[in-house]
Amino acid sequence: MDEVNKLIEENWPDLLKVLQQVMQVPSVKGKPELNAPYGIEPRRVVDLVLDLGKSYGFKTGIVNNAVGYVQWGEDEDYIGVLGHLDVVPAGNGWDFPPFDLSEKDGRFYGRGILDNKGPIMSCFYALKLLKDAGFKPQKTIRIMFGTDEESGMSDIPQYLAKEKPPVFGFTPDCKYPVVYGERGIVNIQIATNFKAEELKVLGEFKGDQARDHVPDELSVTVNQNEVTVKGKRAPSNAPELGVNAIVLLAEKLTKENDLSVALKQYFTWLTKVLKDQHYGEGLGLALSDEDSGKLILTPVILQKNSEGLSLEIAFRYPVSSTQEEVVAGVLKQVPKNSTVNIVRSLPGIRHKKDSPEIEKLSAIYAKVTGNDSRPVTTTGATYARKMPNILAFGPSFPGQKGIAHNANEYMDVSDLKMNLEIYLRSIQALLSK
């Protein structure tokens, strides 16, 4: 066992103790308070981490009450490691306390263990281990802790309003190996008008609908009779792992005789173009490229309003495609009496695959894991879209998908330990000339 592995084993119980304290804070976004723009709990957890940083002998700070940091070194230019301490709501269906660190059969459970408290605290603790071991950094580093990643990343503009971005760095909030490109994301809302008398028989759509996941339960009344469906929840960037309740409900409603011909035609259209059509085939949008693979889409929100029905579809398109291509394709396929609006837009990003920094991180990943280390792209949206000179690196290993945001969010004990080793060696390498 080399020195790094020995250091990790000796300090592993202490890391888990620290991680448990952080995970016990239910840091879901709340109503704005004084000095807490994203709520009391996100502020409480970042204060907890900064207190730890001070106790370890690091410089600490918080920028616009939005992003905290732990710093080692005094140079104006710095290496950045950027993660987040806010989490999505627990939801239902847990077999373990969601806001705690539980272990069973070699696996950790708890909201944030993967997304993103476990990984960013591993980076922070890796810095502590390097400091305690006597490592002498030749560059300055900041470990940065965001508090609004899950709700739009408005914390990063707040940070950049006062601070320079890092000269290079990574966010441990995606997958391995190095992610050099992130697909473009666009959410398109299709608003379709219907006559008032047609809408009268249809109630409000009720269920857990949000942009981050495939809805798994949905209901609506037709002439006071409830129609309910149950699907399977999955992240919106991996719809093939779930069963979309919007599509299931639409398919059921095509058989409801109390609905008008126009409404039944609408639900028939929705079923035809979206049922099991995760890659844009139904809309004539089967875009793909070698770097990022196929376009991915999923309907995420279906609502009734006074004018008619609105359907929001989330698209993740290849790095070589454009938002304009996607919108043009949708416009060709929408039902009559429809308008199209863009309600979310995140252009794709690409870094140079052969940069020295990417090669350095790739080599460390290959050394620790023995896996293929060629840089990849992702369907996810990380802080790399908002913070200059940042790219995504870990924590999920190839084949691991659809874990975050679900009940019983987990991470294998061995994977967390391997992440700690990868991040410790990576930080060491990035701080050496």
Coordinates of C-alpha atoms in Angstrom, one line a residue:
M1 CA 0.0 0.0 0.0
D2 CA 1.5 3.3 -1.0
E3 CA 1.4 6.5 1.1
V4 CA -1.9 7.8 -0.4
N5 CA -3.8 4.6 0.2
K6 CA -2.4 4.4 3.7
L7 CA -3.4 8.0 4.4
I8 CA -7.0 7.3 3.2
E9 CA -7.4 4.2 5.3
E10 CA -6.1 5.8 8.5
N11 CA -8.4 8.8 8.1
W12 CA -11.5 7.1 6.6
P13 CA -13.5 7.0 9.9
D14 CA -13.0 10.7 10.4
L15 CA -14.1 11.5 6.8
L16 CA -17.3 9.5 7.4
K17 CA -18.0 11.4 10.6
V18 CA -17.6 14.7 8.9
L19 CA -19.7 13.6 5.9
Q20 CA -22.5 12.4 8.2
Q21 CA -22.7 15.9 9.8
V22 CA -23.0 17.5 6.4
M23 CA -25.6 15.0 5.2
Q24 CA -27.8 15.5 8.3
V25 CA -28.5 19.1 7.2
P26 CA -31.6 19.0 5.0
S27 CA -30.2 21.6 2.6
V28 CA -33.2 21.9 0.2
K29 CA -33.8 25.3 -1.2
G30 CA -36.2 27.3 1.0
K31 CA -37.6 30.8 1.1
P32 CA -35.0 33.7 1.1
E33 CA -33.9 35.0 4.5
L34 CA -31.4 37.6 5.6
N35 CA -27.9 36.4 4.5
A36 CA -29.5 33.2 3.2
P37 CA -30.8 33.8 -0.4
Y38 CA -31.6 30.1 -0.9
G39 CA -33.0 29.4 2.5
I40 CA -31.8 28.7 6.1
E41 CA -30.7 25.1 5.5
P42 CA -28.4 25.7 2.5
R43 CA -26.8 28.5 4.5
R44 CA -26.5 26.4 7.6
V45 CA -24.7 23.6 5.7
V46 CA -22.2 25.9 4.0
D47 CA -21.4 27.6 7.4
L48 CA -20.8 24.1 8.9
V49 CA -18.3 23.3 6.1
L50 CA -16.5 26.6 6.4
D51 CA -16.2 26.2 10.2
L52 CA -14.5 22.8 9.4
G53 CA -12.2 24.6 7.0
K54 CA -11.1 27.1 9.6
S55 CA -10.5 24.3 12.1
Y56 CA -8.2 22.6 9.5
G57 CA -6.2 25.8 9.1
F58 CA -7.5 27.0 5.7
K59 CA -8.6 30.4 4.7
T60 CA -12.4 30.6 4.2
G61 CA -14.9 32.9 2.8
I62 CA -18.4 33.3 1.4
V63 CA -19.3 35.3 -1.7
N64 CA -22.6 37.2 -1.8
N65 CA -24.0 34.6 0.6
A66 CA -24.2 32.2 -2.3
V67 CA -20.9 30.3 -2.7
G68 CA -18.5 29.4 0.2
Y69 CA -14.9 28.5 -0.3
V70 CA -11.9 27.0 1.5
Q71 CA -8.6 28.3 0.1
W72 CA -5.0 27.1 0.4
G73 CA -2.5 29.6 -0.9
E74 CA -2.6 33.3 -1.5
D75 CA -2.1 33.8 -5.3
E76 CA -4.7 35.7 -7.2
D77 CA -4.8 32.9 -9.9
Y78 CA -6.1 29.7 -8.5
I79 CA -7.1 26.1 -9.3
G80 CA -10.8 25.6 -8.6
V81 CA -12.8 22.6 -7.4
L82 CA -16.5 23.4 -7.5
G83 CA -19.3 21.4 -6.1
H84 CA -22.6 22.0 -4.3
L85 CA -24.1 21.4 -0.9
D86 CA -27.8 22.0 -1.8
V87 CA -29.9 18.9 -2.6
V88 CA -33.2 18.1 -4.1
P89 CA -36.2 17.3 -1.8
A90 CA -36.2 13.8 -0.3
G91 CA -39.4 12.6 -1.9
N92 CA -41.1 9.4 -0.9
G93 CA -40.2 5.7 -0.9
W94 CA -37.0 5.7 1.2
D95 CA -35.8 2.6 3.2
F96 CA -33.3 4.7 5.1
P97 CA -33.4 8.2 6.7
P98 CA -32.9 10.5 3.7
F99 CA -31.0 13.2 5.6
D100 CA -28.3 11.0 7.2
L101 CA -25.5 8.7 6.2
S102 CA -26.5 5.1 6.4
E103 CA -24.5 2.0 5.4
K104 CA -25.8 -1.4 4.4
D105 CA -24.1 -4.3 2.6
G106 CA -21.2 -2.2 1.4
R107 CA -23.3 0.7 0.2
F108 CA -23.9 4.2 1.6
Y109 CA -27.4 5.8 1.4
G110 CA -28.7 9.3 1.9
R111 CA -29.8 12.4 0.0
G112 CA -26.6 14.0 -1.4
I113 CA -24.2 11.0 -1.0
L114 CA -23.7 11.1 -4.8
D115 CA -25.2 14.5 -5.7
N116 CA -23.1 16.1 -4.5
K117 CA -22.1 16.2 -0.8
G118 CA -20.2 12.9 -0.9
P119 CA -18.0 13.9 -3.8
I120 CA -17.3 17.6 -2.9
M121 CA -16.6 16.7 0.7
S122 CA -14.2 14.0 -0.6
C123 CA -12.3 16.8 -2.5
F124 CA -12.3 19.0 0.6
Y125 CA -11.1 16.2 2.8
A126 CA -8.4 15.3 0.2
L127 CA -7.1 18.8 0.6
K128 CA -7.0 18.3 4.4
L129 CA -5.1 15.1 4.0
L130 CA -2.5 16.6 1.7
K131 CA -2.0 19.5 4.1
D132 CA -1.7 17.2 7.1
A133 CA 0.8 15.0 5.2
G134 CA 3.1 18.0 4.6
F135 CA 2.5 18.5 0.9
K136 CA 3.7 21.9 -0.3
P137 CA 1.4 23.3 -3.0
Q138 CA 3.0 25.3 -5.8
K139 CA -0.3 26.9 -6.8
T140 CA -3.3 28.2 -4.9
I141 CA -6.5 26.2 -4.7
R142 CA -10.1 26.9 -3.8
I143 CA -12.6 24.3 -3.0
M144 CA -15.9 26.0 -3.7
F145 CA -19.3 25.1 -2.3
G146 CA -22.4 26.2 -4.2
T147 CA -25.9 26.4 -2.7
D148 CA -28.2 26.7 -5.7
E149 CA -27.0 24.1 -8.2
E150 CA -30.3 22.1 -8.1
S151 CA -32.5 25.2 -8.8
G152 CA -30.8 27.0 -11.7
M153 CA -27.2 27.7 -10.7
S154 CA -27.9 31.4 -9.9
D155 CA -25.2 31.2 -7.2
I156 CA -22.4 31.2 -9.8
P157 CA -23.2 34.6 -11.3
Q158 CA -23.3 35.9 -7.7
Y159 CA -19.8 34.5 -7.2
L160 CA -18.5 35.9 -10.5
A161 CA -19.8 39.3 -9.7
K162 CA -17.1 39.6 -7.0
E163 CA -14.5 37.0 -7.8
K164 CA -12.3 36.0 -10.6
P165 CA -12.9 32.5 -12.1
P166 CA -10.3 29.8 -11.6
V167 CA -7.6 29.4 -14.2
F168 CA -8.6 25.7 -14.4
G169 CA -10.5 23.2 -12.3
F170 CA -13.3 20.6 -12.2
T171 CA -16.7 19.9 -10.7
P172 CA -17.1 16.4 -9.2
D173 CA -20.8 16.3 -10.2
C174 CA -21.1 14.2 -13.3
K175 CA -19.2 11.1 -14.4
Y176 CA -15.8 9.6 -15.3
P177 CA -13.6 9.9 -17.2
V178 CA -13.0 13.6 -17.9
V179 CA -16.1 15.3 -19.4
Y180 CA -14.8 17.7 -22.1
G181 CA -18.2 18.5 -23.5
E182 CA -21.8 18.9 -22.3
R183 CA -24.7 18.7 -24.6
G184 CA -27.0 21.6 -25.3
I185 CA -30.2 21.6 -23.3
V186 CA -33.5 23.3 -24.4
N187 CA -36.9 22.9 -22.8
I188 CA -39.7 23.7 -25.3
Q189 CA -43.3 24.4 -24.2
I190 CA -46.0 23.5 -26.7
A191 CA -49.2 25.5 -25.9
T192 CA -52.3 24.1 -27.7
N193 CA -55.6 26.0 -27.7
F194 CA -59.0 24.3 -27.2
K195 CA -62.6 25.5 -27.0
A196 CA -63.8 26.3 -23.5
E197 CA -66.6 23.7 -23.7
E198 CA -64.1 21.0 -24.6
L199 CA -61.9 21.8 -21.6
K200 CA -64.8 21.8 -19.1
V201 CA -64.9 18.0 -18.8
L202 CA -61.1 17.8 -18.1
G203 CA -59.8 18.5 -14.6
E204 CA -56.4 19.7 -13.5
F205 CA -53.4 17.4 -14.0
K206 CA -52.1 16.3 -10.6
G207 CA -48.8 14.7 -9.8
D208 CA -45.1 15.2 -9.2
Q209 CA -44.0 17.0 -12.4
A210 CA -40.6 18.8 -12.6
R211 CA -37.8 19.3 -15.1
D212 CA -35.3 17.1 -13.3
H213 CA -37.1 13.8 -13.6
V214 CA -39.5 11.6 -15.6
P215 CA -42.9 11.9 -13.8
D216 CA -44.0 8.6 -12.3
E217 CA -47.6 9.4 -11.1
L218 CA -50.2 11.5 -12.7
S219 CA -54.0 11.8 -12.5
V220 CA -56.8 13.9 -14.1
T221 CA -60.6 13.8 -13.9
V222 CA -62.8 13.4 -16.9
N223 CA -66.4 14.4 -16.1
Q224 CA -65.5 14.0 -12.4
N225 CA -64.2 10.5 -12.9
E226 CA -60.5 10.2 -11.9
V227 CA -58.0 8.6 -14.4
T228 CA -54.8 7.7 -12.8
V229 CA -51.5 6.1 -14.0
K230 CA -48.3 5.0 -12.4
G231 CA -45.0 4.9 -14.2
K232 CA -41.4 4.8 -13.0
R233 CA -39.3 7.8 -12.0
A234 CA -35.9 8.4 -13.6
P235 CA -33.7 11.4 -14.2
S236 CA -34.8 13.5 -17.2
N237 CA -31.5 12.9 -18.9
A238 CA -32.0 9.1 -18.8
P239 CA -35.7 8.7 -19.7
E240 CA -35.1 5.2 -21.0
L241 CA -34.6 4.1 -17.4
G242 CA -38.1 5.2 -16.5
V243 CA -41.7 5.0 -17.6
N244 CA -43.2 8.4 -18.3
A245 CA -46.6 9.0 -16.6
I246 CA -47.5 11.8 -19.0
V247 CA -47.3 9.4 -22.0
L248 CA -49.2 6.7 -20.1
L249 CA -52.0 9.1 -19.1
A250 CA -52.2 10.5 -22.7
E251 CA -52.6 6.9 -24.0
K252 CA -55.4 6.2 -21.5
L253 CA -57.2 9.5 -22.4
T254 CA -57.3 8.5 -26.1
K255 CA -60.0 6.0 -25.1
E256 CA -62.1 8.4 -23.0
N257 CA -65.4 8.8 -24.9
D258 CA -66.3 11.9 -22.8
L259 CA -63.5 13.9 -24.4
S260 CA -64.0 15.8 -27.6
V261 CA -62.6 14.6 -30.9
A262 CA -60.0 17.4 -30.8
L263 CA -58.8 16.5 -27.3
K264 CA -58.6 12.8 -28.2
Q265 CA -56.6 13.7 -31.4
Y266 CA -54.2 15.7 -29.2
F267 CA -53.6 12.8 -26.8
T268 CA -53.2 10.5 -29.8
W269 CA -50.6 12.8 -31.2
L270 CA -48.7 13.0 -27.8
T271 CA -48.7 9.2 -27.5
K272 CA -47.6 8.7 -31.1
V273 CA -44.6 11.1 -31.1
L274 CA -43.4 10.5 -27.5
K275 CA -44.2 7.0 -26.3
D276 CA -40.8 5.1 -26.2
Q277 CA -39.4 7.7 -28.6
H278 CA -36.6 8.9 -26.3
Y279 CA -34.2 9.8 -29.1
G280 CA -36.4 12.2 -31.1
E281 CA -37.6 9.7 -33.7
G282 CA -41.3 10.6 -33.2
L283 CA -40.6 14.3 -33.9
G284 CA -38.2 13.7 -36.8
L285 CA -35.3 14.8 -34.6
A286 CA -33.1 11.7 -34.5
L287 CA -29.9 13.9 -34.3
S288 CA -26.6 12.3 -33.3
D289 CA -22.8 12.7 -33.6
E290 CA -19.8 10.6 -32.7
D291 CA -18.8 12.6 -29.7
S292 CA -22.1 12.7 -27.8
G293 CA -24.4 10.1 -29.4
K294 CA -28.1 10.6 -29.8
L295 CA -30.4 13.4 -29.0
I296 CA -32.5 12.6 -25.9
L297 CA -35.9 14.0 -25.0
T298 CA -38.6 13.4 -22.5
P299 CA -41.9 15.2 -21.6
V300 CA -41.7 16.6 -18.1
I301 CA -44.8 18.8 -17.5
L302 CA -48.4 18.6 -18.8
Q303 CA -50.8 21.3 -17.6
K304 CA -54.3 22.6 -18.3
N305 CA -55.0 26.4 -18.3
S306 CA -57.8 28.6 -19.4
E307 CA -56.8 28.5 -23.0
G308 CA -55.9 24.9 -23.4
L309 CA -53.1 22.5 -22.7
S310 CA -49.3 23.1 -22.4
L311 CA -46.7 20.4 -22.7
E312 CA -43.1 20.9 -21.8
I313 CA -40.5 18.7 -23.4
A314 CA -36.9 18.6 -22.2
F315 CA -34.3 18.1 -25.0
R316 CA -30.6 17.2 -24.7
Y317 CA -29.0 17.6 -28.1
P318 CA -25.5 16.7 -29.4
V319 CA -22.7 19.1 -29.1
S320 CA -22.5 19.5 -32.9
S321 CA -26.2 20.4 -33.2
T322 CA -27.9 23.7 -32.4
Q323 CA -31.0 24.8 -30.5
E324 CA -32.3 26.3 -33.7
E325 CA -32.3 22.8 -35.3
V326 CA -34.3 21.4 -32.4
V327 CA -36.9 24.2 -32.4
A328 CA -37.3 24.0 -36.2
G329 CA -38.0 20.3 -35.9
V330 CA -40.6 20.7 -33.2
L331 CA -42.4 23.4 -35.2
K332 CA -42.9 21.0 -38.0
Q333 CA -44.7 18.4 -35.8
V334 CA -46.9 20.4 -33.3
P335 CA -50.7 20.0 -33.4
K336 CA -53.0 22.6 -34.9
N337 CA -53.6 25.8 -32.9
S338 CA -50.3 25.4 -31.1
T339 CA -47.5 27.9 -30.3
V340 CA -44.0 27.0 -29.2
N341 CA -42.0 28.8 -26.5
I342 CA -38.5 28.2 -25.2
V343 CA -38.6 28.0 -21.4
R344 CA -35.1 26.8 -20.6
S345 CA -31.9 27.2 -22.7
L346 CA -28.4 26.0 -21.9
P347 CA -26.1 25.9 -24.9
G348 CA -23.6 23.1 -25.1
I349 CA -19.9 23.5 -24.2
R350 CA -16.7 21.9 -25.4
H351 CA -13.1 22.0 -24.1
K352 CA -10.1 20.9 -26.0
K353 CA -9.7 17.2 -25.4
D354 CA -5.9 17.3 -25.7
S355 CA -5.2 20.1 -23.2
P356 CA -2.4 19.4 -20.7
E357 CA -4.8 19.6 -17.7
I358 CA -7.2 17.1 -19.2
E359 CA -4.4 14.8 -20.1
K360 CA -3.2 15.0 -16.5
L361 CA -6.6 14.2 -15.0
S362 CA -7.1 11.4 -17.5
A363 CA -3.8 9.8 -16.6
I364 CA -4.6 9.8 -12.9
Y365 CA -8.1 8.2 -13.6
A366 CA -6.5 5.5 -15.7
K367 CA -3.8 4.8 -13.1
V368 CA -6.3 4.4 -10.2
T369 CA -9.0 2.6 -12.0
G370 CA -7.4 0.8 -15.0
N371 CA -10.4 2.0 -17.1
D372 CA -10.5 3.6 -20.5
S373 CA -9.6 7.3 -19.8
R374 CA -10.5 8.9 -23.1
P375 CA -12.5 12.1 -22.5
V376 CA -16.3 12.0 -23.0
T377 CA -19.4 14.2 -23.3
T378 CA -22.5 14.2 -21.1
T379 CA -26.2 14.8 -21.3
G380 CA -26.1 16.4 -17.8
A381 CA -25.9 20.1 -16.9
T382 CA -23.1 20.9 -14.4
Y383 CA -21.5 24.1 -13.0
A384 CA -19.1 23.8 -16.0
R385 CA -21.7 25.7 -18.0
K386 CA -21.7 28.6 -15.7
M387 CA -18.1 28.8 -14.3
P388 CA -15.3 29.5 -16.9
N389 CA -12.4 27.1 -17.1
I390 CA -14.2 24.3 -15.2
L391 CA -15.0 20.8 -16.6
A392 CA -16.8 17.9 -15.0
F393 CA -14.8 15.0 -13.6
G394 CA -16.6 12.2 -11.7
P395 CA -18.0 10.9 -9.4
S396 CA -20.0 8.2 -11.2
F397 CA -18.2 5.4 -12.9
P398 CA -19.1 3.9 -16.4
G399 CA -22.4 2.1 -16.3
Q400 CA -23.7 4.0 -13.2
K401 CA -26.8 6.0 -14.2
G402 CA -30.1 7.2 -12.8
I403 CA -29.1 7.1 -9.1
A404 CA -29.3 10.8 -8.1
H405 CA -32.6 12.5 -7.3
N406 CA -34.3 9.1 -6.6
A407 CA -35.3 7.5 -3.3
N408 CA -32.5 5.6 -1.7
E409 CA -29.8 7.6 -3.4
Y410 CA -26.7 5.6 -2.9
M411 CA -23.0 5.2 -3.5
D412 CA -20.9 2.1 -2.9
V413 CA -18.4 2.4 -0.1
S414 CA -15.6 1.3 -2.4
D415 CA -16.6 3.9 -5.0
L416 CA -16.5 6.7 -2.4
K417 CA -13.1 5.5 -1.3
M418 CA -11.9 5.4 -4.9
N419 CA -13.2 8.9 -5.6
L420 CA -11.3 10.1 -2.6
E421 CA -8.1 8.6 -4.0
I422 CA -8.7 10.0 -7.5
Y423 CA -9.5 13.5 -6.2
L424 CA -6.5 13.5 -3.8
R425 CA -4.1 12.5 -6.5
S426 CA -5.7 14.9 -9.0
I427 CA -5.5 17.9 -6.6
Q428 CA -1.9 17.0 -5.8
A429 CA -1.0 16.9 -9.5
L430 CA -2.8 20.2 -10.3
L431 CA -1.0 22.0 -7.5
S432 CA 2.4 20.8 -8.7
K433 CA 4.4 22.5 -11.4

